[in-house]
DNA sequence: TCTTAATTGGACAAAATTATCCGATTTAGG
DNA sequence: CCTAAATCGGATAATTTTGTCCAATTAAGA
């Protein structure tokens, strides 16, 4: 469904969110350890997330990544996925036609569209804070 | 969502189905032309579909691919996708955890599961014949 | 029997994704 | 000023997916 980059990205952002709630900045090393992802690859993803203003990064000795608390409840899964994988997943024809539209749809269009819209809806309604809280409560995990 | 191989595979199978209804066998060349897919790559996919008994192939001068009419209404999108992409899409954790389960779910599990089950349900309920008929009626297309 | 048109199968190539490495830069603090 | 610890950015490597090429095989029909 999502790319590896996106999977790592989402997990990373959740971990950063968790730690940001206590005011802490998290280092790449800690993130990569916490979500069990390849360090250097994760660095690239975080770099790009910082560029698109999903997370804030600071260099230097006590630097690291963080997400302001007020942002956490506003940032949705939808925006995170778009930032990493682009809107391809949400726009693309399920059978790979050049464009998905009503006027010349592919054979699965009508059925596929419903699923896709449910997915978009779900992602737009899911914010980062609730995901972090679920991990914090021990209701869900980021590894194994 | 699906791999390229799977997209080509589904379209190919629909086209074969369409032609099979008039008793015709379709050649790779015709299929690849009809669905606008790379010929040699399509050959590989059809080869594997033939091996897993989704389609029937025959060599020789008047050979080609076909799908018996009685099979068309029984064959579902689900089975076609499984034959090409495996059950990965339907089993895999949305965030890439080693396994998706209720006892230690990832943060998006509960929401993701619903979407995934809708997708599975949709695919199990969609049979090849209805897809072919929709193209035949001009209600949907396989190219552009 | 020969030709022609088809699938099959193996090896290979290209492109995209995933992953690693390393030097440059930044910043806090001794 | 110097060091340590962190991100950044560019180059490169490995892996997977996508795509190509070509010879072998099969079967119908002249
Ligand atoms: S045209 Fe294929 S999903 Fe819309
Ligand atoms: S555990 Fe992640 S989707 Fe089920």
Tab-separated table of C-alpha atoms (C1' of nucleotides) and ligand atoms in Angstrom:
chain	number	residue	atom	x	y	z
A	1	UNK	CA	0.000	0.000	0.000
A	2	UNK	CA	2.503	2.607	1.194
A	3	UNK	CA	6.161	2.737	0.239
A	4	UNK	CA	8.813	1.730	2.748
A	5	UNK	CA	9.807	5.391	2.945
A	6	UNK	CA	6.253	6.251	3.892
A	7	UNK	CA	6.016	3.514	6.494
A	8	UNK	CA	9.241	4.645	8.141
A	9	UNK	CA	8.145	8.250	7.852
A	10	UNK	CA	4.829	7.711	9.598
A	11	UNK	CA	6.404	5.716	12.406
A	12	UNK	CA	9.156	8.293	12.816
A	13	UNK	CA	6.689	11.136	13.015
A	14	UNK	CA	4.658	9.283	15.628
A	15	UNK	CA	7.775	8.726	17.720
A	16	UNK	CA	8.831	12.337	17.426
A	17	UNK	CA	5.339	13.365	18.406
A	18	UNK	CA	5.448	11.151	21.482
A	19	UNK	CA	8.722	12.655	22.653
A	20	UNK	CA	7.775	16.207	21.744
A	21	UNK	CA	4.997	16.071	24.286
A	22	UNK	CA	7.577	16.216	27.054
A	23	UNK	CA	9.349	19.053	25.261
A	24	UNK	CA	12.225	16.821	24.193
A	25	UNK	CA	13.999	16.916	20.870
A	26	UNK	CA	14.755	13.498	19.416
A	27	UNK	CA	17.860	12.557	17.496
A	28	UNK	CA	17.899	10.525	14.309
A	29	UNK	CA	19.723	7.782	16.184
A	30	UNK	CA	17.021	7.486	18.790
A	31	UNK	CA	14.222	7.548	16.213
A	32	UNK	CA	15.812	4.933	14.033
A	33	UNK	CA	16.325	2.759	17.109
A	34	UNK	CA	12.785	3.245	18.366
A	35	UNK	CA	11.111	2.350	15.096
A	36	UNK	CA	13.705	-0.190	13.932
A	37	UNK	CA	14.494	1.435	10.592
A	38	UNK	CA	17.718	1.831	8.597
A	39	UNK	CA	19.407	4.915	10.019
A	40	UNK	CA	20.745	6.620	6.909
A	41	UNK	CA	17.568	6.010	4.944
A	42	UNK	CA	15.511	7.391	7.792
A	43	UNK	CA	17.738	10.470	7.757
A	44	UNK	CA	16.760	11.151	4.155
A	45	UNK	CA	13.072	10.817	4.934
A	46	UNK	CA	13.290	13.120	7.956
A	47	UNK	CA	15.255	15.584	5.893
A	48	UNK	CA	12.488	15.756	3.342
A	49	UNK	CA	9.799	15.928	6.014
A	50	UNK	CA	11.642	18.871	7.531
A	51	UNK	CA	11.772	20.579	4.148
A	52	UNK	CA	8.035	20.235	3.726
A	53	UNK	CA	7.501	21.581	7.220
A	54	UNK	CA	5.942	18.430	8.637
A	55	UNK	CA	8.595	18.333	11.355
A	56	UNK	CA	11.078	20.869	12.684
A	57	UNK	CA	14.760	20.092	12.761
A	58	UNK	CA	17.656	21.782	14.445
A	59	UNK	CA	21.316	21.142	13.938
A	60	UNK	CA	24.072	21.269	16.460
A	61	UNK	CA	24.966	19.646	19.699
A	62	UNK	CA	21.548	19.600	21.318
A	63	UNK	CA	19.662	19.504	18.074
A	64	UNK	CA	17.179	16.953	16.809
A	65	UNK	CA	13.641	16.766	15.554
A	66	UNK	CA	10.420	17.875	17.130
A	67	UNK	CA	6.836	18.741	16.368
A	68	UNK	CA	5.145	21.612	18.200
A	69	UNK	CA	2.256	20.379	20.330
A	70	UNK	CA	-0.353	22.516	18.644
A	71	UNK	CA	0.653	21.112	15.267
A	72	UNK	CA	0.236	17.511	16.360
A	73	UNK	CA	-3.523	17.650	16.602
A	74	UNK	CA	-3.799	19.414	13.265
A	75	UNK	CA	-1.442	17.255	11.249
A	76	UNK	CA	-3.245	14.370	9.579
A	77	UNK	CA	-2.058	11.046	8.225
A	78	UNK	CA	-3.193	12.305	4.833
A	79	UNK	CA	-0.756	15.211	4.878
A	80	UNK	CA	2.108	13.022	6.047
A	81	UNK	CA	1.561	10.469	3.293
A	82	UNK	CA	1.216	13.182	0.651
A	83	UNK	CA	4.483	14.723	1.815
A	84	UNK	CA	6.362	11.469	1.295
A	85	UNK	CA	4.596	9.490	-1.427
A	86	UNK	CA	2.817	12.337	-3.181
A	87	UNK	CA	-0.868	12.211	-4.063
A	88	UNK	CA	-0.374	9.319	-6.446
A	89	UNK	CA	-2.092	6.774	-4.230
A	90	UNK	CA	-5.117	8.999	-3.950
A	91	UNK	CA	-5.416	10.037	-7.576
A	92	UNK	CA	-4.105	7.167	-9.630
A	93	UNK	CA	-6.304	4.804	-11.607
A	94	UNK	CA	-6.393	1.360	-9.992
A	95	UNK	CA	-5.526	-0.240	-13.323
A	96	UNK	CA	-2.931	2.342	-14.307
A	97	UNK	CA	-4.863	4.253	-16.968
A	98	UNK	CA	-3.271	7.599	-17.687
A	99	UNK	CA	-5.944	9.348	-15.696
A	100	UNK	CA	-8.786	8.286	-13.489
A	101	UNK	CA	-12.043	9.927	-14.435
A	102	UNK	CA	-15.745	9.330	-14.743
A	103	UNK	CA	-16.046	9.926	-18.452
A	104	UNK	CA	-13.847	7.021	-19.545
A	105	UNK	CA	-13.379	4.897	-16.463
A	106	UNK	CA	-11.542	1.595	-16.212
A	107	UNK	CA	-13.600	-1.513	-15.461
A	108	UNK	CA	-12.965	-1.378	-11.729
A	109	UNK	CA	-13.336	2.394	-11.369
A	110	UNK	CA	-16.737	2.578	-9.677
A	111	UNK	CA	-15.875	-0.039	-7.076
A	112	UNK	CA	-12.279	1.071	-6.618
A	113	UNK	CA	-13.255	4.674	-6.147
A	114	UNK	CA	-15.347	3.854	-3.104
A	115	UNK	CA	-12.478	2.081	-1.375
A	116	UNK	CA	-10.089	4.865	-2.270
A	117	UNK	CA	-12.435	7.513	-0.938
A	118	UNK	CA	-12.842	5.607	2.296
A	119	UNK	CA	-9.072	5.508	2.571
A	120	UNK	CA	-8.709	9.226	1.937
A	121	UNK	CA	-11.483	9.967	4.380
A	122	UNK	CA	-9.878	7.815	7.045
A	123	UNK	CA	-6.506	9.462	6.591
A	124	UNK	CA	-7.892	12.959	6.645
A	125	UNK	CA	-9.714	12.193	9.869
A	126	UNK	CA	-6.724	10.639	11.626
A	127	UNK	CA	-4.434	13.107	13.305
A	128	UNK	CA	-0.946	12.578	14.587
A	129	UNK	CA	-1.797	13.255	18.208
A	130	UNK	CA	-4.274	10.412	18.491
A	131	UNK	CA	-1.784	7.985	16.990
A	132	UNK	CA	0.878	9.070	19.452
A	133	UNK	CA	-1.551	8.813	22.351
A	134	UNK	CA	-2.498	5.285	21.346
A	135	UNK	CA	1.163	4.282	21.476
A	136	UNK	CA	1.645	6.154	24.738
A	137	UNK	CA	-1.253	4.285	26.333
A	138	UNK	CA	0.238	0.994	25.196
A	139	UNK	CA	-2.716	0.306	22.930
A	140	UNK	CA	-0.437	0.042	19.917
A	141	UNK	CA	3.232	-0.372	19.087
A	142	UNK	CA	5.814	0.871	16.572
A	143	UNK	CA	7.955	-2.282	16.424
A	144	UNK	CA	7.663	-6.048	15.951
B	1	UNK	CA	-1.887	0.013	-4.873
B	2	UNK	CA	-1.281	-2.856	-7.273
B	3	UNK	CA	1.999	-3.596	-9.004
B	4	UNK	CA	2.399	-2.834	-12.700
B	5	UNK	CA	2.441	-6.578	-13.311
B	6	UNK	CA	-0.900	-6.849	-11.594
B	7	UNK	CA	-2.412	-3.944	-13.509
B	8	UNK	CA	-1.329	-5.419	-16.834
B	9	UNK	CA	-2.472	-8.858	-15.680
B	10	UNK	CA	-5.973	-7.729	-14.791
B	11	UNK	CA	-6.400	-5.813	-18.020
B	12	UNK	CA	-5.066	-8.746	-20.042
B	13	UNK	CA	-7.414	-11.176	-18.376
B	14	UNK	CA	-10.368	-8.895	-19.049
B	15	UNK	CA	-9.437	-8.654	-22.713
B	16	UNK	CA	-8.999	-12.403	-23.015
B	17	UNK	CA	-12.330	-12.851	-21.345
B	18	UNK	CA	-13.983	-10.487	-23.809
B	19	UNK	CA	-12.613	-12.373	-26.800
B	20	UNK	CA	-13.221	-15.789	-25.301
B	21	UNK	CA	-16.934	-15.122	-25.341
B	22	UNK	CA	-16.927	-15.474	-29.108
B	23	UNK	CA	-14.853	-18.629	-28.809
B	24	UNK	CA	-11.736	-16.871	-30.066
B	25	UNK	CA	-8.227	-17.434	-28.801
B	26	UNK	CA	-6.182	-14.259	-28.399
B	27	UNK	CA	-2.494	-13.908	-29.112
B	28	UNK	CA	-0.021	-12.106	-26.884
B	29	UNK	CA	0.443	-9.557	-29.634
B	30	UNK	CA	-3.231	-8.715	-29.755
B	31	UNK	CA	-3.553	-8.528	-25.983
B	32	UNK	CA	-0.530	-6.301	-25.581
B	33	UNK	CA	-1.906	-4.050	-28.305
B	34	UNK	CA	-5.396	-3.944	-26.839
B	35	UNK	CA	-4.276	-3.015	-23.344
B	36	UNK	CA	-1.235	-0.959	-24.359
B	37	UNK	CA	1.327	-2.872	-22.336
B	38	UNK	CA	4.967	-3.852	-22.990
B	39	UNK	CA	4.765	-7.036	-25.006
B	40	UNK	CA	7.577	-9.112	-23.524
B	41	UNK	CA	6.681	-8.170	-19.983
B	42	UNK	CA	3.075	-9.074	-20.629
B	43	UNK	CA	4.258	-12.436	-21.940
B	44	UNK	CA	5.857	-13.179	-18.570
B	45	UNK	CA	2.698	-12.285	-16.710
B	46	UNK	CA	0.488	-14.393	-18.968
B	47	UNK	CA	2.943	-17.240	-18.636
B	48	UNK	CA	2.607	-17.177	-14.876
B	49	UNK	CA	-1.174	-16.788	-15.047
B	50	UNK	CA	-1.293	-19.859	-17.261
B	51	UNK	CA	0.818	-21.789	-14.759
B	52	UNK	CA	-1.557	-20.914	-11.958
B	53	UNK	CA	-4.510	-21.955	-14.110
B	54	UNK	CA	-6.121	-18.539	-14.275
B	55	UNK	CA	-5.996	-18.658	-18.063
B	56	UNK	CA	-5.444	-21.432	-20.584
B	57	UNK	CA	-2.711	-21.184	-23.159
B	58	UNK	CA	-1.978	-23.160	-26.291
B	59	UNK	CA	1.101	-23.062	-28.429
B	60	UNK	CA	1.366	-23.387	-32.156
B	61	UNK	CA	0.106	-21.649	-35.218
B	62	UNK	CA	-3.477	-21.050	-34.109
B	63	UNK	CA	-2.641	-20.928	-30.430
B	64	UNK	CA	-3.195	-18.177	-27.939
B	65	UNK	CA	-4.900	-17.569	-24.639
B	66	UNK	CA	-8.462	-18.107	-23.583
B	67	UNK	CA	-10.694	-18.503	-20.558
B	68	UNK	CA	-13.570	-20.973	-20.637
B	69	UNK	CA	-16.916	-19.217	-20.326
B	70	UNK	CA	-17.998	-21.063	-17.215
B	71	UNK	CA	-14.788	-20.026	-15.468
B	72	UNK	CA	-15.292	-16.329	-16.187
B	73	UNK	CA	-18.217	-15.911	-13.828
B	74	UNK	CA	-16.442	-17.825	-11.082
B	75	UNK	CA	-13.061	-16.149	-11.293
B	76	UNK	CA	-12.803	-13.131	-8.999
B	77	UNK	CA	-10.558	-10.111	-8.969
B	78	UNK	CA	-9.288	-11.387	-5.635
B	79	UNK	CA	-7.974	-14.613	-7.136
B	80	UNK	CA	-6.352	-12.789	-10.044
B	81	UNK	CA	-4.525	-10.367	-7.772
B	82	UNK	CA	-3.403	-13.140	-5.436
B	83	UNK	CA	-2.059	-15.082	-8.423
B	84	UNK	CA	0.138	-12.171	-9.467
B	85	UNK	CA	0.981	-10.131	-6.375
B	86	UNK	CA	0.443	-12.785	-3.719
B	87	UNK	CA	-1.602	-12.175	-0.599
B	88	UNK	CA	0.806	-9.548	0.650
B	89	UNK	CA	-1.548	-6.622	0.040
B	90	UNK	CA	-4.274	-8.352	1.980
B	91	UNK	CA	-2.221	-9.542	4.940
B	92	UNK	CA	0.536	-7.006	5.409
B	93	UNK	CA	0.614	-4.445	8.205
B	94	UNK	CA	-0.026	-0.952	6.894
B	95	UNK	CA	3.077	0.319	8.669
B	96	UNK	CA	5.235	-2.680	7.818
B	97	UNK	CA	5.339	-4.424	11.179
B	98	UNK	CA	6.490	-7.989	10.847
B	99	UNK	CA	2.950	-9.202	11.268
B	100	UNK	CA	-0.448	-7.617	11.476
B	101	UNK	CA	-2.417	-8.823	14.459
B	102	UNK	CA	-4.835	-7.694	17.118
B	103	UNK	CA	-2.639	-8.431	20.110
B	104	UNK	CA	0.114	-5.969	19.256
B	105	UNK	CA	-1.306	-3.752	16.543
B	106	UNK	CA	0.362	-0.765	14.944
B	107	UNK	CA	-1.176	2.662	15.581
B	108	UNK	CA	-3.251	2.632	12.395
B	109	UNK	CA	-4.308	-1.017	12.607
B	110	UNK	CA	-7.926	-0.613	13.633
B	111	UNK	CA	-8.669	1.983	10.978
B	112	UNK	CA	-6.539	0.395	8.301
B	113	UNK	CA	-8.082	-3.003	8.816
B	114	UNK	CA	-11.532	-1.720	7.916
B	115	UNK	CA	-10.347	-0.297	4.608
B	116	UNK	CA	-8.419	-3.449	3.824
B	117	UNK	CA	-11.415	-5.639	4.568
B	118	UNK	CA	-13.607	-3.508	2.348
B	119	UNK	CA	-11.037	-3.945	-0.404
B	120	UNK	CA	-10.898	-7.717	0.050
B	121	UNK	CA	-14.651	-7.896	0.133
B	122	UNK	CA	-14.971	-5.838	-3.022
B	123	UNK	CA	-12.445	-7.987	-4.860
B	124	UNK	CA	-14.017	-11.241	-3.778
B	125	UNK	CA	-17.392	-10.018	-4.984
B	126	UNK	CA	-16.159	-8.823	-8.368
B	127	UNK	CA	-15.981	-11.489	-11.026
B	128	UNK	CA	-14.232	-11.394	-14.347
B	129	UNK	CA	-17.377	-11.733	-16.406
B	130	UNK	CA	-18.939	-8.544	-15.114
B	131	UNK	CA	-15.754	-6.601	-15.797
B	132	UNK	CA	-15.644	-7.918	-19.345
B	133	UNK	CA	-19.310	-7.143	-19.863
B	134	UNK	CA	-18.819	-3.575	-18.686
B	135	UNK	CA	-16.089	-3.109	-21.302
B	136	UNK	CA	-18.199	-4.841	-23.923
B	137	UNK	CA	-21.096	-2.481	-23.257
B	138	UNK	CA	-18.762	0.492	-23.601
B	139	UNK	CA	-19.292	1.477	-19.999
B	140	UNK	CA	-15.566	1.219	-19.315
B	141	UNK	CA	-12.300	1.031	-21.184
B	142	UNK	CA	-8.916	-0.700	-20.976
B	143	UNK	CA	-6.806	2.076	-22.468
B	144	UNK	CA	-6.155	5.805	-22.121
C	1	DT	C1'	7.759	-32.056	-44.776
C	2	DC	C1'	8.233	-27.242	-44.516
C	3	DT	C1'	6.672	-22.844	-43.223
C	4	DT	C1'	4.458	-19.895	-40.262
C	5	DA	C1'	2.666	-18.236	-36.100
C	6	DA	C1'	2.229	-18.924	-31.666
C	7	DT	C1'	3.893	-19.774	-26.419
C	8	DT	C1'	7.872	-20.873	-23.285
C	9	DG	C1'	11.987	-20.156	-20.746
C	10	DG	C1'	16.347	-18.298	-19.709
C	11	DA	C1'	19.481	-14.588	-19.659
C	12	DC	C1'	19.967	-9.988	-19.568
C	13	DA	C1'	19.123	-4.681	-19.163
C	14	DA	C1'	16.982	-0.543	-17.375
C	15	DA	C1'	14.661	1.970	-13.963
C	16	DA	C1'	12.913	2.767	-9.483
C	17	DT	C1'	13.180	2.046	-4.732
C	18	DT	C1'	15.686	1.183	-0.750
C	19	DA	C1'	19.829	1.690	1.676
C	20	DT	C1'	24.720	3.193	2.826
C	21	DC	C1'	28.804	6.232	3.217
C	22	DC	C1'	31.199	10.296	4.028
C	23	DG	C1'	32.391	14.954	4.295
C	24	DA	C1'	30.306	19.598	5.252
C	25	DT	C1'	27.802	22.420	8.243
C	26	DT	C1'	25.741	23.944	12.444
C	27	DT	C1'	25.383	24.767	17.366
C	28	DA	C1'	26.017	24.325	22.443
C	29	DG	C1'	29.156	24.283	25.882
C	30	DG	C1'	33.737	23.703	28.142
D	1	DC	C1'	38.680	28.498	20.301
D	2	DC	C1'	37.891	23.756	20.312
D	3	DT	C1'	35.319	19.695	20.713
D	4	DA	C1'	31.332	16.930	20.582
D	5	DA	C1'	26.993	15.905	18.784
D	6	DA	C1'	23.750	16.698	15.762
D	7	DT	C1'	21.539	17.520	10.811
D	8	DC	C1'	22.433	18.215	5.700
D	9	DG	C1'	23.679	17.056	1.092
D	10	DG	C1'	25.809	14.550	-2.479
D	11	DA	C1'	27.553	10.354	-4.324
D	12	DT	C1'	27.130	5.662	-4.575
D	13	DA	C1'	25.600	0.815	-3.813
D	14	DA	C1'	22.167	-2.975	-3.392
D	15	DT	C1'	17.787	-4.769	-4.264
D	16	DT	C1'	13.451	-5.136	-6.429
D	17	DT	C1'	10.515	-4.238	-10.078
D	18	DT	C1'	9.900	-3.509	-14.691
D	19	DG	C1'	11.111	-4.411	-19.208
D	20	DT	C1'	13.816	-6.624	-23.363
D	21	DC	C1'	16.013	-10.138	-26.306
D	22	DC	C1'	16.534	-14.376	-28.325
D	23	DA	C1'	16.585	-19.211	-28.989
D	24	DA	C1'	13.645	-23.379	-28.156
D	25	DT	C1'	9.362	-25.603	-28.548
D	26	DT	C1'	4.795	-26.538	-30.282
D	27	DA	C1'	1.123	-27.113	-33.580
D	28	DA	C1'	-1.688	-26.160	-37.755
D	29	DG	C1'	-1.905	-26.184	-42.499
D	30	DA	C1'	-0.217	-25.878	-47.296
E	1	LIG	S1	-10.378	5.046	-14.089
E	1	LIG	FE1	-9.459	3.371	-13.103
E	1	LIG	S2	-9.836	3.804	-11.035
E	1	LIG	FE2	-10.783	5.481	-12.020
E	2	LIG	S1	-0.731	-4.244	12.772
E	2	LIG	FE1	-0.473	-2.671	11.310
E	2	LIG	S2	-2.201	-2.924	10.066
E	2	LIG	FE2	-2.484	-4.476	11.531
